[in-house]
Amino acid sequence: MANATGRPTAPLILSEAEREYLERQVRKHRVARSMSERCRIILRCADGIASKTVASELGVHEHTVGKWRRRFLKDRLDGLLDEVRPGRPRTIDDDQIAAVIERTLRSTPSDATHWSIRSMAGVAGFSHTTIRRIWNAFGLQPHRTETFKLSSDPLFVDKVRDIVGLYLSPPNRALVLSVDEKSQIQALDREQPVLPMMPGVPERRTHSYVRHGTTTLFAALDVASGFVIGKCYKRHRATEFLDFLKQIDANVPPDLDVHIVMDNYATHKTASIKNWLLRRPRYHVHFTPTSASWINQVERWFAELTRKQLRRGVHTSTAQLEADIKSFIERHNENPKPYRWTKSADDILAAVKRFCQKVDNSL
C-alpha cells in the first residue's frame, strides 16, 4: 500500500477526427469560453498529463478535469455539450407564434403603415419583450424598408456580360475607363459657424445652409489601376463632355486602345460625340444597361468623394469647391487603388433571376 498512487484512471485516446475537432474548437474565436476550456482539458489529458497538472495549467479545479474526462470517456464528443435543462415551461404555443408572424406579414395596423413592437403586443395580447423575441427569431423587421429598380433594357443580359467581361478580363494593350459625370454638386456654407468636435460632444452645424452655386465633375476611372482623370465644368452639356473626351485623349498613350464604359445619358449620344469617336477607331464605347448605374465603377469612386470631401464640406464659392475636388483627385492619384470586381456575369444574372422570381411570388 505504500506505493499506491490513487485510483487508476482509464487511458484517454483520441481518434484523428476527434483531435481535429477539438483543436478546431480551441482555435475558433466565437466559440463559447466554456466549450473551449473543455476541449483544452481533453487535449491535455489525451497527451497523458495527470489531472492535477492539467488543472494547474488551465486554472481550474481538479474535480472539473475529472468530470469532463469521465464524460468524454462515456459519451465522447457529445459528452462535452451542456445537458438539457428543463427550465420554465413554455406559455406560448406554436399556433400563437404562427399567428403573430402571419399578422406581421399579412396585415398593417389601422393607424400606421407598419407594425411596431408595442402596437403588435397590444393587438396580440403578449408583452413587447415576447414580440421582440419572436421577431428576432424569425428575422422580422417591419420598421425597415428597401428600394429596388429592375432594368427594363432589352439588351440587359448582353450589356452585363460585355461590361463585366471587361472588368474581369480586360483586353491586352488597352485601357478600360469608367466614365460618368456627377452633376449639381452644390457649394454649401452653413448659416452659422460650425462648432468643432470636443470630448464627449460631436461636431455640430446648423441644419439650414446658404448655397453658393453648383458645379459638375466629369471623371474617368482607370479600372486596372484606380487612377482618376477629372475636370469640373459649370454645365454638363455635350460641349463639356466632348472637351472632357479630348482631355482623356491627351492623357492616354496613343498606342493603346480605349474602352469607355458609360451610361445612356443623352449628352453621351449627340452627333458631335459620335463623330468624334468615329474619327478615332481606337475608342470603343460600352453602354451600361438602363437603370443599372451600379455596374459603372466610377460611381463607387463618386461615393468615396461624397463621403470624404463633399457631405461635410463647407464652401463659400464654386471656385473653392472645385479646388477641393481637384485636390482630392490629386491626393487619390498619389496612391491609386483599383476596386476589385468579384461577381461574374453569371452570378449577377442568377441573382437578378432569383429576385425576379421572389417578386413574382409575392404578387
Short mmCIF file of C-alpha atoms in Angstrom, two decimals:
data_model
loop_
_atom_site.label_atom_id
_atom_site.label_comp_id
_atom_site.label_asym_id
_atom_site.label_seq_id
_atom_site.Cartn_x
_atom_site.Cartn_y
_atom_site.Cartn_z
CA MET A 1 0.00 0.00 0.00
CA ALA A 2 2.98 2.30 0.49
CA ASN A 3 3.44 2.68 -3.29
CA ALA A 4 -0.26 3.32 -4.10
CA THR A 5 -0.85 6.44 -6.20
CA GLY A 6 -4.65 6.67 -6.02
CA ARG A 7 -7.49 5.34 -8.12
CA PRO A 8 -6.26 4.31 -11.58
CA THR A 9 -7.65 6.34 -14.48
CA ALA A 10 -8.72 4.88 -17.79
CA PRO A 11 -6.50 5.90 -20.70
CA LEU A 12 -7.94 8.65 -22.90
CA ILE A 13 -7.14 8.01 -26.55
CA LEU A 14 -8.38 10.31 -29.31
CA SER A 15 -9.12 9.39 -32.88
CA GLU A 16 -7.72 11.62 -35.61
CA ALA A 17 -11.17 13.11 -36.30
CA GLU A 18 -11.79 13.82 -32.60
CA ARG A 19 -8.43 15.53 -32.16
CA GLU A 20 -9.02 17.64 -35.26
CA TYR A 21 -12.45 18.70 -33.97
CA LEU A 22 -11.14 19.62 -30.51
CA GLU A 23 -8.23 21.63 -31.92
CA ARG A 24 -10.60 23.46 -34.26
CA GLN A 25 -12.83 24.43 -31.35
CA VAL A 26 -9.85 25.76 -29.43
CA ARG A 27 -8.76 27.92 -32.37
CA LYS A 28 -12.20 29.42 -33.03
CA HIS A 29 -12.74 33.00 -31.85
CA ARG A 30 -16.51 32.80 -31.48
CA VAL A 31 -16.80 29.51 -29.63
CA ALA A 32 -18.09 29.68 -26.04
CA ARG A 33 -15.32 30.01 -23.46
CA SER A 34 -16.66 27.02 -21.51
CA MET A 35 -16.54 24.81 -24.60
CA SER A 36 -13.03 25.94 -25.45
CA GLU A 37 -11.91 25.14 -21.90
CA ARG A 38 -13.39 21.64 -22.03
CA CYS A 39 -11.63 20.93 -25.32
CA ARG A 40 -8.30 22.05 -23.84
CA ILE A 41 -8.83 19.73 -20.87
CA ILE A 42 -9.45 16.71 -23.09
CA LEU A 43 -6.49 17.51 -25.35
CA ARG A 44 -4.10 17.77 -22.37
CA CYS A 45 -5.45 14.61 -20.81
CA ALA A 46 -5.04 12.78 -24.14
CA ASP A 47 -1.35 13.74 -24.02
CA GLY A 48 -1.01 11.61 -20.86
CA ILE A 49 -0.79 14.53 -18.43
CA ALA A 50 -2.13 13.98 -14.91
CA SER A 51 -5.37 15.67 -13.89
CA LYS A 52 -3.64 17.74 -11.18
CA THR A 53 -1.16 19.11 -13.70
CA VAL A 54 -3.90 19.89 -16.25
CA ALA A 55 -5.94 21.66 -13.56
CA SER A 56 -2.92 23.74 -12.56
CA GLU A 57 -2.08 24.67 -16.16
CA LEU A 58 -5.63 25.73 -17.06
CA GLY A 59 -6.54 27.33 -13.75
CA VAL A 60 -9.46 25.03 -12.94
CA HIS A 61 -10.25 22.63 -10.11
CA GLU A 62 -9.03 19.05 -10.31
CA HIS A 63 -12.62 17.83 -9.93
CA THR A 64 -13.55 19.80 -13.08
CA VAL A 65 -10.87 17.99 -15.06
CA GLY A 66 -12.08 14.64 -13.75
CA LYS A 67 -15.70 15.45 -14.57
CA TRP A 68 -15.07 16.24 -18.24
CA ARG A 69 -12.62 13.37 -18.58
CA ARG A 70 -15.28 10.92 -17.36
CA ARG A 71 -18.00 12.43 -19.53
CA PHE A 72 -15.78 12.26 -22.61
CA LEU A 73 -14.86 8.64 -21.96
CA LYS A 74 -18.57 7.81 -21.65
CA ASP A 75 -20.14 9.87 -24.50
CA ARG A 76 -17.08 11.04 -26.47
CA LEU A 77 -17.63 14.47 -28.13
CA ASP A 78 -21.31 14.59 -27.19
CA GLY A 79 -20.29 14.46 -23.56
CA LEU A 80 -18.72 17.91 -23.80
CA LEU A 81 -22.06 19.55 -24.61
CA ASP A 82 -24.22 21.10 -21.93
CA GLU A 83 -27.01 18.91 -20.67
CA VAL A 84 -30.53 19.98 -21.49
CA ARG A 85 -32.04 21.90 -18.59
CA PRO A 86 -35.81 21.78 -18.11
CA GLY A 87 -36.26 25.49 -17.41
CA ARG A 88 -39.60 27.23 -17.25
CA PRO A 89 -42.33 25.59 -19.35
CA ARG A 90 -43.49 27.45 -22.44
CA THR A 91 -46.52 29.69 -22.04
CA ILE A 92 -46.94 30.41 -25.79
CA ASP A 93 -47.57 27.55 -28.17
CA ASP A 94 -46.58 27.25 -31.83
CA ASP A 95 -50.01 28.28 -33.10
CA GLN A 96 -49.85 31.57 -31.21
CA ILE A 97 -46.36 32.28 -32.57
CA ALA A 98 -47.55 31.47 -36.09
CA ALA A 99 -50.48 33.86 -35.63
CA VAL A 100 -48.11 36.70 -34.66
CA ILE A 101 -45.91 36.01 -37.68
CA GLU A 102 -48.91 35.81 -40.01
CA ARG A 103 -50.33 39.10 -38.71
CA THR A 104 -46.92 40.78 -39.05
CA LEU A 105 -46.51 39.66 -42.65
CA ARG A 106 -50.08 39.95 -43.94
CA SER A 107 -51.61 42.96 -42.20
CA THR A 108 -50.96 46.52 -41.06
CA PRO A 109 -52.31 48.45 -38.07
CA SER A 110 -55.28 50.75 -38.59
CA ASP A 111 -53.32 53.88 -37.70
CA ALA A 112 -49.93 53.21 -39.30
CA THR A 113 -48.21 51.78 -42.35
CA HIS A 114 -46.31 49.11 -40.40
CA TRP A 115 -46.30 47.34 -37.06
CA SER A 116 -44.16 48.36 -34.13
CA ILE A 117 -43.26 46.03 -31.28
CA ARG A 118 -45.66 47.70 -28.88
CA SER A 119 -48.55 48.02 -31.33
CA MET A 120 -48.26 44.30 -32.15
CA ALA A 121 -48.02 43.47 -28.44
CA GLY A 122 -51.26 45.39 -27.80
CA VAL A 123 -53.16 43.55 -30.52
CA ALA A 124 -51.69 40.07 -29.86
CA GLY A 125 -52.05 40.30 -26.07
CA PHE A 126 -48.39 39.50 -25.35
CA SER A 127 -45.64 41.56 -23.75
CA HIS A 128 -43.43 43.68 -26.00
CA THR A 129 -40.40 41.57 -25.00
CA THR A 130 -42.20 38.43 -26.26
CA ILE A 131 -42.92 40.12 -29.61
CA ARG A 132 -39.31 41.22 -29.81
CA ARG A 133 -38.07 37.64 -29.27
CA ILE A 134 -40.46 36.27 -31.88
CA TRP A 135 -39.45 38.89 -34.46
CA ASN A 136 -35.76 38.39 -33.76
CA ALA A 137 -36.09 34.62 -34.05
CA PHE A 138 -37.70 34.86 -37.49
CA GLY A 139 -35.79 37.91 -38.77
CA LEU A 140 -38.84 40.20 -38.98
CA GLN A 141 -38.14 43.95 -39.11
CA PRO A 142 -41.31 45.85 -40.08
CA HIS A 143 -39.67 49.22 -39.46
CA ARG A 144 -37.15 48.65 -42.26
CA THR A 145 -37.74 49.15 -45.96
CA GLU A 146 -35.53 48.93 -49.02
CA THR A 147 -35.90 50.19 -52.57
CA PHE A 148 -35.08 48.41 -55.81
CA LYS A 149 -35.07 49.13 -59.52
CA LEU A 150 -35.13 46.45 -62.18
CA SER A 151 -33.69 47.37 -65.54
CA SER A 152 -36.10 47.29 -68.47
CA ASP A 153 -33.31 47.33 -71.04
CA PRO A 154 -33.99 44.63 -73.69
CA LEU A 155 -30.22 44.16 -74.05
CA PHE A 156 -29.62 43.90 -70.31
CA VAL A 157 -28.04 40.43 -70.44
CA ASP A 158 -25.73 41.26 -73.34
CA LYS A 159 -24.57 44.53 -71.76
CA VAL A 160 -23.90 42.93 -68.38
CA ARG A 161 -21.80 40.19 -69.97
CA ASP A 162 -19.94 42.74 -72.08
CA ILE A 163 -19.03 45.13 -69.24
CA VAL A 164 -18.32 42.50 -66.59
CA GLY A 165 -16.11 40.73 -69.10
CA LEU A 166 -14.10 43.94 -69.48
CA TYR A 167 -13.69 44.19 -65.69
CA LEU A 168 -12.68 40.58 -65.11
CA SER A 169 -10.64 40.01 -68.27
CA PRO A 170 -9.56 43.31 -69.84
CA PRO A 171 -8.11 43.13 -73.37
CA ASN A 172 -4.36 43.36 -73.94
CA ARG A 173 -2.78 46.67 -74.90
CA ALA A 174 -5.91 48.57 -73.92
CA LEU A 175 -7.32 50.78 -71.17
CA VAL A 176 -10.76 50.30 -69.66
CA LEU A 177 -12.13 53.64 -68.46
CA SER A 178 -15.31 54.00 -66.45
CA VAL A 179 -16.69 57.44 -67.34
CA ASP A 180 -19.55 59.49 -65.91
CA GLU A 181 -20.43 62.93 -64.58
CA LYS A 182 -21.53 63.98 -61.11
CA SER A 183 -23.76 66.96 -61.76
CA GLN A 184 -25.23 69.64 -59.50
CA ILE A 185 -22.53 69.45 -56.82
CA GLN A 186 -23.52 72.29 -54.50
CA ALA A 187 -21.13 74.72 -52.84
CA LEU A 188 -22.81 74.91 -49.43
CA ASP A 189 -21.98 77.07 -46.47
CA ARG A 190 -23.74 76.90 -43.11
CA GLU A 191 -25.69 79.94 -41.89
CA GLN A 192 -23.67 79.93 -38.66
CA PRO A 193 -20.12 78.75 -37.93
CA VAL A 194 -19.56 75.02 -37.47
CA LEU A 195 -18.89 74.12 -33.83
CA PRO A 196 -15.86 71.80 -33.66
CA MET A 197 -15.84 68.40 -32.00
CA MET A 198 -14.92 68.29 -28.32
CA PRO A 199 -14.51 65.43 -25.83
CA GLY A 200 -17.95 63.91 -25.44
CA VAL A 201 -19.52 66.33 -27.95
CA PRO A 202 -19.75 65.66 -31.71
CA GLU A 203 -19.23 68.32 -34.35
CA ARG A 204 -22.35 70.48 -34.65
CA ARG A 205 -23.65 72.52 -37.54
CA THR A 206 -26.86 74.31 -38.43
CA HIS A 207 -29.47 72.43 -40.42
CA SER A 208 -30.01 75.39 -42.75
CA TYR A 209 -27.40 76.39 -45.32
CA VAL A 210 -26.50 79.03 -47.90
CA ARG A 211 -25.96 77.86 -51.47
CA HIS A 212 -23.16 79.48 -53.48
CA GLY A 213 -23.70 77.83 -56.85
CA THR A 214 -23.10 74.41 -58.37
CA THR A 215 -20.51 72.64 -60.47
CA THR A 216 -20.32 69.41 -62.47
CA LEU A 217 -17.49 66.92 -62.25
CA PHE A 218 -16.62 64.71 -65.22
CA ALA A 219 -14.47 61.75 -64.18
CA ALA A 220 -12.83 58.74 -65.83
CA LEU A 221 -11.64 55.87 -63.64
CA ASP A 222 -8.94 53.53 -64.95
CA VAL A 223 -10.37 50.18 -63.89
CA ALA A 224 -6.97 48.47 -63.83
CA SER A 225 -5.02 51.00 -61.74
CA GLY A 226 -7.63 53.14 -59.97
CA PHE A 227 -6.17 56.33 -61.48
CA VAL A 228 -8.76 59.08 -62.00
CA ILE A 229 -8.92 61.80 -64.65
CA GLY A 230 -11.32 64.53 -63.57
CA LYS A 231 -12.34 68.04 -64.52
CA CYS A 232 -15.05 70.40 -63.29
CA TYR A 233 -17.37 72.36 -65.58
CA LYS A 234 -20.12 74.88 -65.00
CA ARG A 235 -22.58 72.86 -67.08
CA HIS A 236 -22.88 69.28 -68.33
CA ARG A 237 -23.79 69.56 -71.99
CA ALA A 238 -22.36 67.66 -74.95
CA THR A 239 -19.87 70.53 -75.41
CA GLU A 240 -18.38 69.93 -71.97
CA PHE A 241 -18.39 66.17 -72.42
CA LEU A 242 -16.57 66.48 -75.74
CA ASP A 243 -13.94 68.68 -74.10
CA PHE A 244 -13.52 66.04 -71.38
CA LEU A 245 -13.05 63.32 -74.01
CA LYS A 246 -10.30 65.42 -75.54
CA GLN A 247 -8.65 65.66 -72.13
CA ILE A 248 -8.81 61.86 -71.83
CA ASP A 249 -7.29 61.53 -75.29
CA ALA A 250 -4.43 63.82 -74.26
CA ASN A 251 -3.66 61.71 -71.16
CA VAL A 252 -3.89 58.25 -72.74
CA PRO A 253 -0.86 56.79 -74.57
CA PRO A 254 -1.53 56.88 -78.33
CA ASP A 255 -0.64 53.21 -78.86
CA LEU A 256 -3.39 51.86 -76.58
CA ASP A 257 -6.99 51.08 -77.39
CA VAL A 258 -9.50 52.75 -75.08
CA HIS A 259 -12.69 51.04 -73.90
CA ILE A 260 -15.12 53.53 -72.37
CA VAL A 261 -17.91 52.35 -70.08
CA MET A 262 -20.64 54.97 -69.71
CA ASP A 263 -24.40 55.29 -69.31
CA ASN A 264 -27.10 56.15 -71.82
CA TYR A 265 -27.38 59.84 -70.92
CA ALA A 266 -28.38 61.90 -73.95
CA THR A 267 -25.24 64.04 -73.66
CA HIS A 268 -23.15 60.96 -74.46
CA LYS A 269 -25.00 60.23 -77.73
CA THR A 270 -25.11 63.52 -79.62
CA ALA A 271 -23.91 63.77 -83.22
CA SER A 272 -20.77 65.65 -82.22
CA ILE A 273 -19.77 62.92 -79.75
CA LYS A 274 -20.48 60.13 -82.25
CA ASN A 275 -18.47 61.88 -84.98
CA TRP A 276 -15.53 62.45 -82.63
CA LEU A 277 -15.49 58.76 -81.67
CA LEU A 278 -15.86 57.59 -85.28
CA ARG A 279 -12.75 59.54 -86.25
CA ARG A 280 -10.81 57.65 -83.57
CA PRO A 281 -11.20 53.92 -84.19
CA ARG A 282 -9.14 53.02 -81.11
CA TYR A 283 -12.06 54.16 -78.93
CA HIS A 284 -14.70 51.53 -78.13
CA VAL A 285 -17.87 52.50 -76.27
CA HIS A 286 -19.76 50.15 -73.94
CA PHE A 287 -23.11 51.48 -72.70
CA THR A 288 -24.42 50.32 -69.33
CA PRO A 289 -27.97 48.90 -69.17
CA THR A 290 -30.79 51.34 -68.45
CA SER A 291 -31.29 51.88 -64.69
CA ALA A 292 -28.09 49.96 -63.87
CA SER A 293 -25.60 52.59 -62.74
CA TRP A 294 -24.23 50.09 -60.18
CA ILE A 295 -22.25 48.42 -62.97
CA ASN A 296 -20.27 51.61 -63.66
CA GLN A 297 -17.26 51.52 -61.33
CA VAL A 298 -16.73 55.27 -61.30
CA GLU A 299 -19.96 55.53 -59.28
CA ARG A 300 -18.10 53.82 -56.43
CA TRP A 301 -15.41 56.49 -56.61
CA PHE A 302 -18.09 59.21 -56.62
CA ALA A 303 -19.45 57.70 -53.40
CA GLU A 304 -15.99 57.92 -51.85
CA LEU A 305 -15.65 61.55 -52.96
CA THR A 306 -19.02 62.38 -51.42
CA ARG A 307 -18.26 60.65 -48.12
CA LYS A 308 -14.78 62.04 -47.65
CA GLN A 309 -14.99 65.51 -49.16
CA LEU A 310 -18.46 66.78 -50.08
CA ARG A 311 -21.01 65.69 -47.47
CA ARG A 312 -19.49 67.63 -44.58
CA GLY A 313 -17.55 70.15 -46.63
CA VAL A 314 -18.11 73.89 -46.21
CA HIS A 315 -17.57 76.01 -49.33
CA THR A 316 -18.26 79.69 -49.82
CA SER A 317 -17.86 79.63 -53.62
CA THR A 318 -17.78 77.23 -56.54
CA ALA A 319 -14.12 78.07 -57.03
CA GLN A 320 -13.35 76.82 -53.53
CA LEU A 321 -15.46 73.71 -54.14
CA GLU A 322 -13.68 72.91 -57.42
CA ALA A 323 -10.30 73.48 -55.77
CA ASP A 324 -11.15 70.95 -53.06
CA ILE A 325 -12.34 68.41 -55.64
CA LYS A 326 -9.16 68.88 -57.66
CA SER A 327 -7.07 68.46 -54.51
CA PHE A 328 -8.96 65.28 -53.63
CA ILE A 329 -8.26 63.82 -57.08
CA GLU A 330 -4.57 64.67 -56.80
CA ARG A 331 -4.27 63.01 -53.38
CA HIS A 332 -6.17 59.96 -54.66
CA ASN A 333 -3.83 59.63 -57.64
CA GLU A 334 -0.74 59.71 -55.42
CA ASN A 335 -1.59 56.16 -54.33
CA PRO A 336 -4.45 54.90 -56.52
CA LYS A 337 -6.03 51.57 -55.76
CA PRO A 338 -8.44 49.78 -58.12
CA TYR A 339 -11.77 48.45 -56.99
CA ARG A 340 -11.85 44.66 -57.19
CA TRP A 341 -14.80 43.30 -59.13
CA THR A 342 -15.69 39.87 -57.75
CA LYS A 343 -19.01 38.82 -59.31
CA SER A 344 -19.10 37.15 -62.70
CA ALA A 345 -21.84 37.92 -65.20
CA ASP A 346 -23.43 34.53 -64.49
CA ASP A 347 -23.53 35.29 -60.75
CA ILE A 348 -25.17 38.68 -61.37
CA LEU A 349 -27.75 37.33 -63.79
CA ALA A 350 -28.57 34.43 -61.48
CA ALA A 351 -29.12 36.88 -58.59
CA VAL A 352 -31.40 39.04 -60.76
CA LYS A 353 -33.35 35.93 -61.78
CA ARG A 354 -33.84 34.87 -58.15
CA PHE A 355 -35.00 38.36 -57.22
CA CYS A 356 -37.49 38.47 -60.11
CA GLN A 357 -38.89 35.11 -59.06
CA LYS A 358 -39.25 36.37 -55.49
CA VAL A 359 -41.10 39.47 -56.74
CA ASP A 360 -43.40 37.33 -58.88
CA ASN A 361 -44.19 35.01 -55.97
CA SER A 362 -45.05 37.95 -53.70
CA LEU A 363 -47.55 39.44 -56.16
#
